[in-house]
Tab-separated table of C-alpha atoms in Angstrom:
chain	number	residue	atom	x	y	z
Q	773	MET	CA	57.740	15.683	-14.503
Q	774	GLY	CA	54.525	17.471	-13.602
Q	775	ILE	CA	50.990	16.638	-14.744
Q	776	ASP	CA	49.346	19.269	-16.870
Q	777	THR	CA	45.770	20.462	-16.432
Q	778	ALA	CA	44.318	18.239	-19.191
Q	779	ASP	CA	45.835	15.070	-17.694
Q	780	ALA	CA	44.594	16.005	-14.222
Q	781	LEU	CA	41.118	16.588	-15.635
Q	782	ARG	CA	41.116	13.199	-17.375
Q	783	ILE	CA	42.284	11.456	-14.182
Q	784	ALA	CA	39.555	13.183	-12.183
Q	785	GLN	CA	36.936	12.177	-14.731
Q	786	ARG	CA	38.092	8.543	-14.674
Q	787	ARG	CA	38.039	8.561	-10.871
Q	788	ASP	CA	34.528	10.029	-10.820
Q	789	ARG	CA	33.356	7.464	-13.348
Q	790	LEU	CA	34.868	4.605	-11.317
Q	791	LEU	CA	33.238	5.842	-8.118
Q	792	ALA	CA	29.921	6.277	-9.939
Q	793	ALA	CA	30.150	2.748	-11.372
Q	794	LEU	CA	30.890	1.288	-7.930
Q	795	THR	CA	27.973	3.257	-6.473
Q	796	LEU	CA	25.648	2.018	-9.207
Q	797	ILE	CA	26.739	-1.614	-8.745
Q	798	ALA	CA	26.335	-1.370	-4.957
Q	799	GLY	CA	22.916	0.213	-5.382
Q	800	ILE	CA	21.743	-2.514	-7.758
Q	801	GLY	CA	23.027	-5.208	-5.395
Q	802	LEU	CA	21.221	-3.566	-2.468
Q	803	MET	CA	17.988	-3.309	-4.453
Q	804	VAL	CA	18.182	-6.992	-5.414
Q	805	ALA	CA	18.957	-8.205	-1.880
Q	806	MET	CA	16.616	-5.888	0.038
Q	807	PRO	CA	13.282	-7.593	-0.837
Q	808	PHE	CA	14.545	-10.999	0.309
Q	809	ALA	CA	15.910	-9.501	3.524
Q	810	LEU	CA	12.612	-7.728	4.212
Q	811	LYS	CA	10.645	-10.899	3.506
Q	812	ALA	CA	12.882	-13.096	5.659
Q	813	GLY	CA	12.818	-10.604	8.539
Q	814	ALA	CA	9.109	-9.776	8.281
Q	815	GLU	CA	8.561	-10.439	12.003
Q	816	PHE	CA	10.787	-7.424	12.728
Q	817	PHE	CA	10.556	-5.184	9.669
Q	818	LEU	CA	6.760	-5.330	9.218
Q	819	PRO	CA	5.704	-4.091	12.698
Q	820	THR	CA	8.537	-1.565	12.699
Q	821	THR	CA	7.570	-0.115	9.322
Q	822	ALA	CA	3.857	-0.094	10.166
Q	823	ALA	CA	4.577	1.613	13.487
Q	824	LEU	CA	6.706	4.306	11.837
Q	825	VAL	CA	4.029	5.015	9.215
Q	826	ILE	CA	1.352	5.250	11.928
Q	827	ALA	CA	3.599	7.490	14.030
Q	828	VAL	CA	4.237	9.846	11.110
Q	829	ALA	CA	0.477	10.037	10.502
Q	830	LEU	CA	-0.077	10.935	14.194
Q	831	ILE	CA	2.541	13.712	14.266
Q	832	PRO	CA	0.040	16.528	13.450
Q	833	ILE	CA	-2.041	15.534	16.498
Q	834	LEU	CA	1.135	15.381	18.595
Q	835	GLU	CA	2.225	18.860	17.468
Q	836	TRP	CA	-1.279	20.232	18.076
Q	837	LEU	CA	-1.127	18.975	21.660
Q	838	GLU	CA	2.424	20.263	22.180
Q	839	ARG	CA	1.412	23.743	20.989
Q	840	ARG	CA	-1.090	23.717	23.877
Q	841	ARG	CA	1.769	23.036	26.312
Q	842	VAL	CA	1.062	19.348	26.753
Q	843	PRO	CA	4.361	17.556	27.602
Q	844	SER	CA	5.686	15.364	24.802
Q	845	PRO	CA	5.397	12.013	26.708
Q	846	LEU	CA	1.795	12.786	27.715
Q	847	ALA	CA	0.954	13.932	24.170
Q	848	ALA	CA	2.467	10.701	22.792
Q	849	ILE	CA	0.367	8.620	25.213
Q	850	ILE	CA	-2.794	10.471	24.125
Q	851	CYS	CA	-1.987	9.838	20.433
Q	852	VAL	CA	-1.378	6.136	21.075
Q	853	LEU	CA	-4.609	5.814	23.061
Q	854	LEU	CA	-6.599	7.540	20.307
Q	855	PHE	CA	-5.153	5.158	17.722
Q	856	LEU	CA	-5.832	2.097	19.889
Q	857	LEU	CA	-9.404	3.291	20.474
Q	858	ALA	CA	-9.989	3.623	16.719
Q	859	ALA	CA	-8.381	0.215	16.078
Q	860	ASN	CA	-10.509	-1.496	18.746
Q	861	VAL	CA	-13.692	0.056	17.340
Q	862	ALA	CA	-12.737	-1.248	13.884
Q	863	ILE	CA	-11.994	-4.730	15.271
Q	864	ALA	CA	-15.284	-4.816	17.179
Q	865	ALA	CA	-17.186	-3.731	14.065
Q	866	ILE	CA	-15.459	-6.095	11.614
Q	867	VAL	CA	-13.657	-9.078	13.121
Q	868	VAL	CA	-16.204	-10.203	15.744
Q	869	PRO	CA	-19.268	-10.182	13.425
Q	870	ALA	CA	-17.209	-11.646	10.568
Q	871	SER	CA	-16.200	-14.645	12.680
Q	872	ASP	CA	-19.866	-15.327	13.471
Q	873	PHE	CA	-21.057	-14.800	9.900
Q	874	PHE	CA	-18.453	-16.875	8.074
Q	875	ARG	CA	-18.755	-19.662	10.631
Q	876	LEU	CA	-22.041	-20.412	8.857
Q	877	LEU	CA	-20.269	-20.987	5.538
Q	878	PRO	CA	-20.155	-24.831	5.711
Q	879	SER	CA	-23.907	-24.989	6.402
Q	880	ARG	CA	-24.667	-22.542	3.581
Q	881	LEU	CA	-22.743	-24.360	0.837
Q	882	GLY	CA	-25.926	-26.036	-0.364
Q	883	GLN	CA	-27.666	-22.673	-0.677
Q	884	ILE	CA	-24.693	-21.208	-2.531
Q	885	GLN	CA	-24.683	-24.121	-4.985
Q	886	SER	CA	-28.437	-23.741	-5.437
Q	887	ASN	CA	-28.062	-20.034	-6.203
Q	888	LEU	CA	-25.257	-20.764	-8.647
Q	889	ALA	CA	-27.193	-23.595	-10.335
Q	890	PRO	CA	-28.214	-21.468	-13.384
Q	891	LEU	CA	-24.623	-20.393	-13.951
Q	892	LEU	CA	-23.369	-23.942	-13.406
Q	893	ASP	CA	-25.941	-25.262	-15.884
Q	894	LEU	CA	-24.853	-22.670	-18.419
Q	895	TYR	CA	-21.219	-23.623	-17.853
Q	896	SER	CA	-22.095	-27.321	-18.212
Q	897	SER	CA	-23.927	-26.661	-21.477
Q	898	LEU	CA	-21.009	-24.670	-22.846
Q	899	GLU	CA	-18.606	-27.384	-21.744
Q	900	LYS	CA	-20.681	-30.112	-23.466
Q	901	PHE	CA	-20.830	-28.039	-26.631
Q	902	ALA	CA	-17.061	-27.483	-26.542
Q	903	ASN	CA	-16.409	-31.189	-25.944
Q	904	LYS	CA	-18.715	-32.168	-28.793
Q	905	THR	CA	-16.987	-29.726	-31.122
Q	906	LEU	CA	-13.565	-31.037	-30.152
Q	907	ARG	CA	-14.661	-34.637	-30.692
Q	908	GLN	CA	-15.896	-33.759	-34.151
Q	909	ILE	CA	-12.649	-31.972	-35.023
Q	910	ALA	CA	-10.142	-34.332	-33.454
Q	911	ALA	CA	-12.259	-37.526	-33.613
Q	912	THR	CA	-11.049	-38.398	-30.157
Q	913	PRO	CA	-13.048	-38.492	-26.932
Q	914	ALA	CA	-12.697	-35.487	-24.743
Q	915	ARG	CA	-11.415	-35.835	-21.222
Q	916	ALA	CA	-14.086	-35.840	-18.550
Q	917	PRO	CA	-14.340	-32.581	-16.661
Q	918	MET	CA	-12.928	-32.378	-13.177
Q	919	VAL	CA	-15.469	-32.244	-10.375
Q	920	SER	CA	-14.805	-29.569	-7.782
Q	921	SER	CA	-15.362	-30.402	-4.158
Q	922	PHE	CA	-15.898	-27.927	-1.342
Q	923	GLY	CA	-13.884	-28.558	1.754
Q	924	THR	CA	-14.798	-27.289	5.166
Q	925	PRO	CA	-12.807	-24.124	5.802
Q	926	THR	CA	-10.540	-23.974	8.788
Q	927	SER	CA	-11.782	-22.173	11.859
Q	928	PHE	CA	-11.076	-18.451	11.875
Q	929	ILE	CA	-10.932	-18.373	15.658
Q	930	GLY	CA	-8.585	-21.360	15.682
Q	931	GLY	CA	-6.240	-19.689	13.218
Q	932	VAL	CA	-6.194	-16.512	15.270
Q	933	ALA	CA	-5.627	-18.429	18.484
Q	934	SER	CA	-2.695	-20.367	17.029
Q	935	SER	CA	-0.914	-17.177	15.951
Q	936	ALA	CA	-1.994	-15.065	18.941
Q	937	PRO	CA	1.318	-15.101	20.897
Q	938	ALA	CA	3.400	-13.835	17.952
Q	939	VAL	CA	0.754	-11.264	17.018
Q	940	ILE	CA	0.565	-9.978	20.601
Q	941	VAL	CA	4.350	-9.613	20.816
Q	942	GLN	CA	4.501	-7.758	17.491
Q	943	LEU	CA	1.568	-5.548	18.508
Q	944	ILE	CA	3.196	-4.573	21.813
Q	945	PHE	CA	6.481	-3.917	20.003
Q	946	ALA	CA	4.737	-1.697	17.426
Q	947	ILE	CA	2.901	0.273	20.131
Q	948	LEU	CA	6.174	0.889	21.961
Q	949	VAL	CA	7.842	2.041	18.733
Q	950	VAL	CA	4.983	4.485	18.086
Q	951	PHE	CA	5.128	5.845	21.640
Q	952	PHE	CA	8.904	6.344	21.814
Q	953	PHE	CA	9.010	7.792	18.291
Q	954	LEU	CA	6.318	10.353	19.130
Q	955	SER	CA	7.683	11.202	22.584
Q	956	GLY	CA	11.121	11.951	21.143
Q	957	TRP	CA	9.974	13.428	17.831
Q	958	THR	CA	10.445	17.127	18.653
Q	959	GLY	CA	13.941	16.703	20.046
Q	960	MET	CA	14.989	14.279	17.295
Q	961	ARG	CA	13.826	16.666	14.561
Q	962	LYS	CA	15.617	19.594	16.223
Q	963	ARG	CA	18.884	17.647	16.505
Q	964	THR	CA	18.631	16.425	12.902
Q	965	ILE	CA	18.256	19.987	11.627
Q	966	THR	CA	20.820	21.690	13.901
Q	967	ASN	CA	23.503	19.075	13.201
Q	968	ARG	CA	23.709	20.101	9.546
Q	969	ALA	CA	27.004	21.761	8.585
Q	970	SER	CA	25.405	24.637	6.670
Q	971	PHE	CA	22.283	26.742	6.827
Q	972	ASN	CA	21.154	25.528	3.411
Q	973	GLY	CA	21.576	21.928	4.509
Q	974	ALA	CA	19.551	22.564	7.665
Q	975	MET	CA	16.755	24.218	5.672
Q	976	ALA	CA	16.710	21.378	3.130
Q	977	THR	CA	16.520	18.780	5.922
Q	978	ALA	CA	13.699	20.650	7.643
Q	979	ARG	CA	11.813	20.928	4.365
Q	980	VAL	CA	12.138	17.206	3.625
Q	981	ILE	CA	10.978	16.236	7.124
Q	982	GLN	CA	8.000	18.584	6.971
Q	983	ASP	CA	7.041	17.445	3.466
Q	984	VAL	CA	7.097	13.774	4.508
Q	985	VAL	CA	4.947	14.487	7.568
Q	986	ASP	CA	2.510	16.687	5.643
Q	987	ASP	CA	2.112	14.315	2.688
Q	988	VAL	CA	1.736	11.092	4.690
Q	989	SER	CA	-0.582	12.579	7.315
Q	990	ALA	CA	-2.653	14.390	4.662
Q	991	TYR	CA	-3.008	11.236	2.562
Q	992	LEU	CA	-3.862	8.902	5.444
Q	993	GLY	CA	-6.169	11.415	7.116
Q	994	THR	CA	-8.041	12.265	3.924
Q	995	ILE	CA	-8.296	8.671	2.723
Q	996	THR	CA	-9.464	7.537	6.164
Q	997	VAL	CA	-12.313	10.073	6.172
Q	998	ILE	CA	-13.274	9.091	2.611
Q	999	ASN	CA	-13.146	5.355	3.365
Q	1000	VAL	CA	-15.207	5.704	6.541
Q	1001	ALA	CA	-17.812	7.724	4.623
Q	1002	LEU	CA	-17.836	5.097	1.862
Q	1003	GLY	CA	-18.252	2.325	4.436
Q	1004	LEU	CA	-21.197	4.120	6.051
Q	1005	VAL	CA	-22.916	4.671	2.694
Q	1006	VAL	CA	-22.437	1.000	1.758
Q	1007	SER	CA	-23.689	-0.056	5.191
Q	1008	LEU	CA	-26.851	2.013	4.736
Q	1009	ALA	CA	-27.445	0.561	1.261
Q	1010	LEU	CA	-26.931	-3.011	2.498
Q	1011	TRP	CA	-29.256	-2.400	5.450
Q	1012	LEU	CA	-31.949	-1.276	3.010
Q	1013	LEU	CA	-31.368	-4.472	1.000
Q	1014	GLY	CA	-31.792	-6.615	4.115
Q	1015	MET	CA	-28.166	-7.791	4.294
Q	1016	PRO	CA	-27.199	-8.998	7.801
Q	1017	TYR	CA	-24.347	-7.245	9.640
Q	1018	PRO	CA	-24.329	-4.117	7.423
Q	1019	LEU	CA	-21.777	-2.315	9.628
Q	1020	MET	CA	-19.425	-5.282	9.312
Q	1021	TRP	CA	-19.628	-5.152	5.525
Q	1022	GLY	CA	-19.157	-1.389	5.559
Q	1023	GLY	CA	-16.052	-1.824	7.710
Q	1024	ILE	CA	-14.662	-4.464	5.340
Q	1025	VAL	CA	-15.263	-2.139	2.378
Q	1026	ALA	CA	-13.603	0.781	4.202
Q	1027	LEU	CA	-10.570	-1.312	5.199
Q	1028	LEU	CA	-10.008	-2.893	1.788
Q	1029	ASN	CA	-10.433	0.487	0.077
Q	1030	TYR	CA	-6.992	1.408	1.457
Q	1031	ILE	CA	-5.591	-1.010	-1.156
Q	1032	PRO	CA	-5.944	0.704	-4.541
Q	1033	TYR	CA	-7.431	-1.244	-7.474
Q	1034	PHE	CA	-7.378	-4.706	-5.842
Q	1035	GLY	CA	-9.058	-3.904	-2.525
Q	1036	PRO	CA	-12.501	-3.006	-3.957
Q	1037	ILE	CA	-12.417	-6.138	-6.132
Q	1038	ILE	CA	-11.775	-8.323	-3.077
Q	1039	ALA	CA	-14.536	-6.509	-1.162
Q	1040	ALA	CA	-16.985	-7.081	-4.036
Q	1041	ALA	CA	-16.072	-10.792	-4.120
Q	1042	LEU	CA	-16.663	-11.111	-0.365
Q	1043	LEU	CA	-19.979	-9.290	-0.696
Q	1044	ALA	CA	-20.978	-11.636	-3.508
Q	1045	LEU	CA	-20.195	-14.612	-1.264
Q	1046	GLY	CA	-22.184	-13.040	1.560
Q	1047	GLY	CA	-25.097	-12.345	-0.777
Q	1048	LEU	CA	-25.124	-15.948	-1.978
Q	1049	MET	CA	-25.163	-17.095	1.653
Q	1050	THR	CA	-28.046	-14.765	2.535
Q	1051	PHE	CA	-30.485	-14.535	-0.389
Q	1052	ASN	CA	-32.206	-17.295	-2.357
Q	1053	ASP	CA	-32.340	-15.407	-5.660
Q	1054	ILE	CA	-29.033	-15.131	-7.512
Q	1055	TRP	CA	-29.854	-11.688	-8.931
Q	1056	LEU	CA	-30.708	-10.346	-5.485
Q	1057	ALA	CA	-27.573	-12.028	-4.119
Q	1058	LEU	CA	-25.409	-10.200	-6.668
Q	1059	LEU	CA	-27.007	-6.835	-5.917
Q	1060	PRO	CA	-24.815	-6.040	-2.827
Q	1061	PRO	CA	-21.486	-6.222	-4.736
Q	1062	VAL	CA	-23.000	-4.216	-7.601
Q	1063	VAL	CA	-24.165	-1.484	-5.205
Q	1064	MET	CA	-20.822	-1.479	-3.412
Q	1065	TYR	CA	-18.775	-1.234	-6.601
Q	1066	GLY	CA	-21.033	1.518	-7.935
Q	1067	CYS	CA	-20.369	3.543	-4.773
Q	1068	HIS	CA	-16.649	2.856	-5.145
Q	1069	LEU	CA	-16.604	4.086	-8.756
Q	1070	VAL	CA	-18.260	7.348	-7.715
Q	1071	GLU	CA	-15.776	7.746	-4.856
Q	1072	ALA	CA	-12.674	6.889	-6.903
Q	1073	ASN	CA	-13.500	8.968	-9.975
Q	1074	ALA	CA	-15.289	11.995	-8.525
Q	1075	ILE	CA	-14.936	12.454	-4.773
Q	1076	THR	CA	-11.325	11.436	-4.064
Q	1077	PRO	CA	-9.740	13.396	-6.987
Q	1078	PHE	CA	-11.751	16.481	-5.999
Q	1079	ILE	CA	-10.718	16.308	-2.316
Q	1080	VAL	CA	-7.141	15.093	-2.646
Q	1081	GLY	CA	-6.325	17.275	-5.647
Q	1082	HIS	CA	-3.061	17.240	-7.559
Q	1083	ARG	CA	-0.682	17.516	-4.581
Q	1084	LEU	CA	-0.746	13.817	-3.788
Q	1085	THR	CA	-1.230	12.575	-7.332
Q	1086	ILE	CA	0.876	9.461	-7.953
Q	1087	ASN	CA	1.591	7.666	-11.192
Q	1088	PRO	CA	-0.770	4.635	-11.403
Q	1089	VAL	CA	2.076	2.485	-12.720
Q	1090	MET	CA	4.125	3.288	-9.618
Q	1091	ILE	CA	1.132	2.406	-7.417
Q	1092	LEU	CA	0.783	-0.975	-9.127
Q	1093	ILE	CA	4.514	-1.654	-8.796
Q	1094	SER	CA	4.448	-0.663	-5.123
Q	1095	LEU	CA	1.389	-2.848	-4.473
Q	1096	SER	CA	2.981	-5.821	-6.208
Q	1097	PHE	CA	6.297	-5.370	-4.389
Q	1098	TRP	CA	5.026	-4.846	-0.850
Q	1099	GLY	CA	2.209	-7.375	-1.337
Q	1100	TRP	CA	4.792	-9.987	-2.329
Q	1101	VAL	CA	7.059	-9.083	0.579
Q	1102	TRP	CA	4.502	-8.767	3.393
Q	1103	GLY	CA	1.152	-9.930	2.004
Q	1104	THR	CA	-2.001	-7.984	2.832
Q	1105	SER	CA	-0.242	-5.847	5.429
Q	1106	GLY	CA	2.338	-4.852	2.841
Q	1107	ALA	CA	-0.401	-3.930	0.380
Q	1108	LEU	CA	-1.965	-1.653	3.013
Q	1109	LEU	CA	1.403	0.069	3.549
Q	1110	ALA	CA	2.285	0.285	-0.158
Q	1111	VAL	CA	0.918	3.755	-0.923
Q	1112	PRO	CA	2.175	5.512	2.269
Q	1113	LEU	CA	5.659	4.060	1.706
Q	1114	LEU	CA	5.515	5.174	-1.927
Q	1115	ILE	CA	4.571	8.708	-0.824
Q	1116	ILE	CA	7.514	8.806	1.604
Q	1117	LEU	CA	9.943	7.584	-1.070
Q	1118	GLN	CA	8.549	9.996	-3.657
Q	1119	THR	CA	8.806	12.951	-1.239
Q	1120	VAL	CA	12.389	12.170	-0.208
Q	1121	LEU	CA	13.557	11.641	-3.796
Q	1122	GLY	CA	11.756	14.790	-4.927
Q	1123	ALA	CA	13.636	16.847	-2.322
Q	1124	ALA	CA	17.017	15.105	-2.458
Q	1125	GLY	CA	17.172	14.727	-6.240
Q	1126	LYS	CA	17.125	11.631	-8.382
Q	1127	PRO	CA	20.329	10.028	-9.714
Q	1128	ASP	CA	20.901	10.517	-13.428
Q	1129	ILE	CA	21.315	6.824	-14.295
Q	1130	ALA	CA	20.579	7.347	-17.988
Q	1131	GLY	CA	23.219	10.059	-18.172
Q	1132	PHE	CA	25.716	7.806	-16.421
Q	1133	LEU	CA	25.107	4.924	-18.815
Q	1134	PHE	CA	24.882	6.811	-22.085
Q	1135	GLU	CA	26.336	10.287	-21.805
Q	1136	HIS	CA	27.896	11.953	-18.794
Q	1137	GLY	CA	29.574	9.091	-16.987
Q	1138	THR	CA	28.438	10.167	-13.519
Q	1139	LEU	CA	25.342	9.701	-11.410
Q	1140	VAL	CA	24.879	13.445	-10.900
Q	1141	GLN	CA	23.109	15.432	-13.595
Q	1142	PRO	CA	25.327	18.398	-14.600
Q	1143	GLN	CA	24.028	21.925	-14.342
Q	1144	GLU	CA	22.789	23.674	-17.440
Q	1145	GLY	CA	25.615	25.071	-19.456
Q	1146	ALA	CA	28.316	23.138	-17.629
Q	1147	GLY	CA	28.259	20.246	-20.037
Q	1148	SER	CA	28.297	22.487	-23.059
Q	1149	ARG	CA	31.318	24.420	-21.779
Q	1150	GLU	CA	33.202	21.203	-21.030
Q	1151	ASN	CA	32.485	19.692	-24.444
Q	1152	SER	CA	32.783	22.896	-26.480
Q	1153	GLY	CA	36.243	22.040	-27.695
Q	1154	ALA	CA	35.696	18.327	-28.146
Q	1155	PRO	CA	34.811	16.973	-31.589
Q	1156	GLU	CA	31.340	15.530	-32.013
Q	1157	LYS	CA	31.030	11.791	-32.414
Q	1158	ASN	CA	28.748	10.397	-35.044
Q	1159	VAL	CA	26.477	7.580	-33.853
């Protein structure tokens, strides 16, 4: 006894729905397990991911050199050397002065407490008033306030020295990943495109690869220029205020500005601490973070939107989610990589298409959104269901 067309269609629909359900369950399980795997294997995944992001950002320089008939291995070496030169300049401008400056923190605690004395007195007065009010209401004595004690911070140089072997190994590994990725980039891209079964598939693959390279390199290149300019402006303003190590503070501001929303807040807090360590007047000590945050507001609300434009506009909610996720997985390094990784994911999903999860759960029963008109033709003869 044969199966008619309607039965075959129902069987095919049930099979598609089963496969879609299994795909959805597997995808949810992978999404739940992936963060813990990335966090547990941070010693491998973090340098690898950072190296790949850096390599993608260096691809335009690599292609510019290859168009001038520079061999790919030599062009890759030049790109790596340029990146290492920029990284060493940043380390020399930030890390070395910062270790000298913050080494003075234990000896400056008295000055910091003296500068904060008006605020501490105000807090003490408010606390006494609150305790008195509570005693009058509850007729019970209030608990004595806890006294905070400042401990001597651990040595920055000692912390770096203790973790130096692992950091050196990860750094060498990341440099090698960048070099081999760049040296084989042209051939790898050509093989990826030519191995597609159809011309449309090859064109789609080429478009996705080019979009990822263009978006990541454009974002990192543009943001780097903006952050360096912001750091120089802040350095000049701090130099005029008499703040020691103005280039160091400008470098810290430029580096932390890669982290949206939270980075400028951390930079302002560090500048406030540095101001309290440097100046004797609390209002003068708070002037450096005010100047820095004013420059950041101008940059974030006027300069960056005008330069970046709408091409790399990302939903702020997605940025916050990405920052929270990668910051939880890999700490500060993850927060620095959050936006580039979000751009890569957004570009790939925009080209490959997003799964229709809502349609699978509530309407169509598959993870693929049907074409316009297809659903209406399929359901034209079916009775409508009242909800």
